[in-house]
Amino acid sequence: DALPICNILAFEAFEQTLYGIYLKLGWPPDKPENVTCMVFNIEKLTCTWNPGRPTIQSTLFSLRTRWPHDENPFNCHANFSNSSCTIPAPNFQFYINTEIWVEAENVFGRAESDHLTLDPINIVKPNPPTILNLICTPELPNSIRIEWVPPLNSQVMPLKYLIRYRNRSEEH
């Protein structure tokens, strides 16, 4: 930031710029692409995106969410190096279509991603269940009984489970 500027300081006066050139280098932000969102265990909505090329200048990214007929979108801010934003509950709602987009802005311009419309209930990724007990019996050598605690209350969100296993000899 070395600038070719000539200043003069008169006796008991303010410093004044006589002449100089001030250059700002950089580019306007690209349109944020590939906006992807996930709700983690109904506690937080996290969205990520591709910010595009580096702009050299400080660029502010804002994740915006808005419900239908809502004039004031919720904002979450991020910088270029952190192209994601997390919105904690209760700032998003299930069973309501939500409009989501990313805005990028710096001194050279502004860009806006395509808008997504989705219901956050459709993008929930629950935590895995907590396994309490595994029971194998000699009487049923090809069976196993698993007891677990679900990550979410089944009244809030009923879950289906896919149980995957492998033989110990298959471990890598």
mmCIF file of C-alpha atoms in Angstrom:
data_model
loop_
_atom_site.group_PDB
_atom_site.id
_atom_site.type_symbol
_atom_site.label_atom_id
_atom_site.label_comp_id
_atom_site.label_asym_id
_atom_site.label_seq_id
_atom_site.Cartn_x
_atom_site.Cartn_y
_atom_site.Cartn_z
ATOM 1 C CA ASP A 1 0.000 0.000 0.000
ATOM 2 C CA ALA A 2 2.878 2.420 -0.662
ATOM 3 C CA LEU A 3 1.200 5.390 -2.334
ATOM 4 C CA PRO A 4 2.991 8.214 -4.173
ATOM 5 C CA ILE A 5 1.496 11.139 -2.224
ATOM 6 C CA CYS A 6 2.971 14.513 -1.353
ATOM 7 C CA ASN A 7 1.698 16.082 1.878
ATOM 8 C CA ILE A 8 2.405 19.482 3.379
ATOM 9 C CA LEU A 9 2.140 20.448 7.025
ATOM 10 C CA ALA A 10 1.760 24.173 7.624
ATOM 11 C CA PHE A 11 2.591 25.593 11.059
ATOM 12 C CA GLU A 12 -0.257 24.736 13.479
ATOM 13 C CA ALA A 13 -2.446 23.491 10.615
ATOM 14 C CA PHE A 14 -3.783 20.188 9.371
ATOM 15 C CA GLU A 15 -1.823 17.975 7.016
ATOM 16 C CA GLN A 16 -3.030 18.481 3.436
ATOM 17 C CA THR A 17 -2.466 16.418 0.329
ATOM 18 C CA LEU A 18 -0.974 18.479 -2.519
ATOM 19 C CA TYR A 19 -1.002 15.792 -5.182
ATOM 20 C CA GLY A 20 -0.964 12.025 -5.481
ATOM 21 C CA ILE A 21 -2.261 8.962 -7.233
ATOM 22 C CA TYR A 22 -4.198 6.284 -5.428
ATOM 23 C CA LEU A 23 -4.729 2.978 -7.242
ATOM 24 C CA LYS A 24 -6.945 0.125 -6.141
ATOM 25 C CA LEU A 25 -6.283 -3.160 -7.883
ATOM 26 C CA GLY A 26 -8.679 -6.046 -8.054
ATOM 27 C CA TRP A 27 -11.817 -7.392 -9.651
ATOM 28 C CA PRO A 28 -15.500 -7.380 -8.894
ATOM 29 C CA PRO A 29 -16.662 -10.639 -7.302
ATOM 30 C CA ASP A 30 -17.756 -13.524 -9.483
ATOM 31 C CA LYS A 31 -21.259 -14.876 -9.148
ATOM 32 C CA PRO A 32 -21.189 -17.398 -6.255
ATOM 33 C CA GLU A 33 -21.843 -20.858 -7.703
ATOM 34 C CA ASN A 34 -22.829 -24.298 -6.454
ATOM 35 C CA VAL A 35 -24.699 -23.171 -3.323
ATOM 36 C CA THR A 36 -25.303 -26.312 -1.262
ATOM 37 C CA CYS A 37 -27.064 -26.500 2.091
ATOM 38 C CA MET A 38 -27.484 -29.101 4.837
ATOM 39 C CA VAL A 39 -29.261 -29.061 8.191
ATOM 40 C CA PHE A 40 -27.144 -30.883 10.762
ATOM 41 C CA ASN A 41 -29.239 -32.743 13.349
ATOM 42 C CA ILE A 42 -31.989 -30.039 13.205
ATOM 43 C CA GLU A 43 -29.666 -27.657 15.096
ATOM 44 C CA LYS A 44 -27.988 -25.626 12.377
ATOM 45 C CA LEU A 45 -28.350 -24.867 8.679
ATOM 46 C CA THR A 46 -24.972 -24.712 6.948
ATOM 47 C CA CYS A 47 -24.505 -23.602 3.352
ATOM 48 C CA THR A 48 -21.329 -23.670 1.270
ATOM 49 C CA TRP A 49 -20.552 -22.206 -2.149
ATOM 50 C CA ASN A 50 -17.804 -21.662 -4.689
ATOM 51 C CA PRO A 51 -16.786 -17.980 -4.403
ATOM 52 C CA GLY A 52 -15.080 -17.798 -7.818
ATOM 53 C CA ARG A 53 -11.685 -16.270 -8.524
ATOM 54 C CA PRO A 54 -9.831 -14.247 -5.886
ATOM 55 C CA THR A 55 -10.655 -10.543 -6.151
ATOM 56 C CA ILE A 56 -7.512 -9.208 -4.392
ATOM 57 C CA GLN A 57 -9.805 -6.805 -2.500
ATOM 58 C CA SER A 58 -11.715 -7.588 0.674
ATOM 59 C CA THR A 59 -14.967 -9.247 -0.395
ATOM 60 C CA LEU A 60 -17.930 -9.782 1.898
ATOM 61 C CA PHE A 61 -20.158 -12.801 1.273
ATOM 62 C CA SER A 62 -23.649 -12.816 2.764
ATOM 63 C CA LEU A 63 -25.810 -15.912 2.963
ATOM 64 C CA ARG A 64 -29.408 -14.754 2.867
ATOM 65 C CA THR A 65 -32.521 -16.728 3.752
ATOM 66 C CA ARG A 66 -36.093 -15.537 3.423
ATOM 67 C CA TRP A 67 -39.485 -17.071 4.036
ATOM 68 C CA PRO A 68 -42.384 -16.370 1.668
ATOM 69 C CA HIS A 69 -43.872 -12.891 2.124
ATOM 70 C CA ASP A 70 -40.967 -11.889 4.385
ATOM 71 C CA GLU A 71 -39.355 -8.605 3.378
ATOM 72 C CA ASN A 72 -36.372 -8.864 5.755
ATOM 73 C CA PRO A 73 -34.013 -11.729 4.895
ATOM 74 C CA PHE A 74 -31.809 -13.258 7.587
ATOM 75 C CA ASN A 75 -28.092 -12.570 6.973
ATOM 76 C CA CYS A 76 -24.986 -14.570 7.781
ATOM 77 C CA HIS A 77 -21.611 -13.101 6.742
ATOM 78 C CA ALA A 78 -18.419 -14.821 5.593
ATOM 79 C CA ASN A 79 -15.180 -13.789 3.922
ATOM 80 C CA PHE A 80 -13.538 -15.193 0.784
ATOM 81 C CA SER A 81 -11.410 -17.772 2.597
ATOM 82 C CA ASN A 82 -14.423 -19.186 4.455
ATOM 83 C CA SER A 83 -16.993 -19.861 1.749
ATOM 84 C CA SER A 84 -19.612 -21.203 4.143
ATOM 85 C CA CYS A 85 -22.042 -19.851 6.680
ATOM 86 C CA THR A 86 -24.037 -21.464 9.495
ATOM 87 C CA ILE A 87 -27.423 -20.304 10.691
ATOM 88 C CA PRO A 88 -28.353 -21.641 14.142
ATOM 89 C CA ALA A 89 -31.876 -22.706 15.072
ATOM 90 C CA PRO A 90 -34.387 -21.067 15.532
ATOM 91 C CA ASN A 91 -33.432 -18.745 12.650
ATOM 92 C CA PHE A 92 -34.741 -21.276 10.128
ATOM 93 C CA GLN A 93 -38.000 -23.206 10.161
ATOM 94 C CA PHE A 94 -39.072 -26.631 9.002
ATOM 95 C CA TYR A 95 -42.090 -27.209 6.778
ATOM 96 C CA ILE A 96 -41.778 -23.717 5.272
ATOM 97 C CA ASN A 97 -40.245 -23.196 1.849
ATOM 98 C CA THR A 98 -37.209 -20.978 2.319
ATOM 99 C CA GLU A 99 -35.450 -18.928 -0.319
ATOM 100 C CA ILE A 100 -31.641 -19.104 -0.008
ATOM 101 C CA TRP A 101 -28.961 -17.222 -1.928
ATOM 102 C CA VAL A 102 -25.454 -15.760 -1.563
ATOM 103 C CA GLU A 103 -24.440 -12.168 -2.265
ATOM 104 C CA ALA A 104 -20.811 -11.110 -2.808
ATOM 105 C CA GLU A 105 -19.726 -7.473 -2.606
ATOM 106 C CA ASN A 106 -16.509 -5.485 -2.721
ATOM 107 C CA VAL A 107 -15.457 -1.972 -3.798
ATOM 108 C CA PHE A 108 -15.637 -2.984 -7.484
ATOM 109 C CA GLY A 109 -19.096 -4.469 -7.560
ATOM 110 C CA ARG A 110 -21.677 -6.955 -6.414
ATOM 111 C CA ALA A 111 -22.791 -10.415 -7.561
ATOM 112 C CA GLU A 112 -25.625 -12.688 -6.499
ATOM 113 C CA SER A 113 -25.987 -16.460 -6.790
ATOM 114 C CA ASP A 114 -29.017 -18.211 -8.199
ATOM 115 C CA HIS A 115 -31.779 -18.496 -5.608
ATOM 116 C CA LEU A 116 -32.656 -21.895 -4.115
ATOM 117 C CA THR A 117 -36.105 -22.604 -2.738
ATOM 118 C CA LEU A 118 -36.306 -25.549 -0.369
ATOM 119 C CA ASP A 119 -37.876 -26.815 2.830
ATOM 120 C CA PRO A 120 -35.079 -27.349 5.395
ATOM 121 C CA ILE A 121 -36.780 -30.561 6.617
ATOM 122 C CA ASN A 122 -35.756 -32.167 3.297
ATOM 123 C CA ILE A 123 -32.029 -31.608 3.817
ATOM 124 C CA VAL A 124 -31.559 -32.834 7.396
ATOM 125 C CA LYS A 125 -28.503 -34.973 8.107
ATOM 126 C CA PRO A 126 -29.030 -36.492 11.562
ATOM 127 C CA ASN A 127 -26.189 -37.554 13.794
ATOM 128 C CA PRO A 128 -25.627 -41.311 13.949
ATOM 129 C CA PRO A 129 -27.406 -43.208 16.704
ATOM 130 C CA THR A 130 -25.542 -43.975 19.918
ATOM 131 C CA ILE A 131 -24.976 -47.723 20.131
ATOM 132 C CA LEU A 132 -25.711 -49.040 23.599
ATOM 133 C CA ASN A 133 -25.227 -52.743 23.160
ATOM 134 C CA LEU A 134 -24.235 -55.417 20.639
ATOM 135 C CA ILE A 135 -25.298 -58.948 21.443
ATOM 136 C CA CYS A 136 -24.112 -62.056 19.634
ATOM 137 C CA THR A 137 -25.288 -65.495 20.640
ATOM 138 C CA PRO A 138 -23.745 -68.885 19.828
ATOM 139 C CA GLU A 139 -27.254 -70.177 19.054
ATOM 140 C CA LEU A 140 -27.613 -67.699 16.170
ATOM 141 C CA PRO A 141 -24.086 -67.273 14.758
ATOM 142 C CA ASN A 142 -25.252 -65.231 11.744
ATOM 143 C CA SER A 143 -27.312 -62.772 13.806
ATOM 144 C CA ILE A 144 -26.604 -59.790 15.962
ATOM 145 C CA ARG A 145 -28.846 -57.716 18.172
ATOM 146 C CA ILE A 146 -28.163 -53.984 18.302
ATOM 147 C CA GLU A 147 -29.587 -51.588 20.856
ATOM 148 C CA TRP A 148 -29.233 -47.859 20.249
ATOM 149 C CA VAL A 149 -30.523 -44.427 21.155
ATOM 150 C CA PRO A 150 -31.781 -42.422 18.174
ATOM 151 C CA PRO A 151 -30.190 -39.003 17.597
ATOM 152 C CA LEU A 152 -33.575 -37.292 17.264
ATOM 153 C CA ASN A 153 -36.894 -37.681 19.001
ATOM 154 C CA SER A 154 -39.039 -39.911 16.778
ATOM 155 C CA GLN A 155 -41.966 -37.545 17.381
ATOM 156 C CA VAL A 156 -39.969 -34.721 15.811
ATOM 157 C CA MET A 157 -38.572 -36.721 12.921
ATOM 158 C CA PRO A 158 -39.103 -40.447 12.425
ATOM 159 C CA LEU A 159 -35.952 -42.036 11.024
ATOM 160 C CA LYS A 160 -35.221 -45.183 9.072
ATOM 161 C CA TYR A 161 -31.908 -46.911 9.653
ATOM 162 C CA LEU A 162 -29.615 -48.725 7.282
ATOM 163 C CA ILE A 163 -27.326 -51.066 9.183
ATOM 164 C CA ARG A 164 -24.000 -51.786 7.516
ATOM 165 C CA TYR A 165 -21.463 -54.251 8.781
ATOM 166 C CA ARG A 166 -18.398 -56.186 7.689
ATOM 167 C CA ASN A 167 -16.517 -59.173 8.966
ATOM 168 C CA ARG A 168 -13.467 -58.481 11.049
ATOM 169 C CA SER A 169 -11.358 -60.210 8.376
ATOM 170 C CA GLU A 170 -12.484 -57.532 5.876
ATOM 171 C CA GLU A 171 -11.003 -54.625 7.846
ATOM 172 C CA HIS A 172 -8.418 -52.566 6.037
#
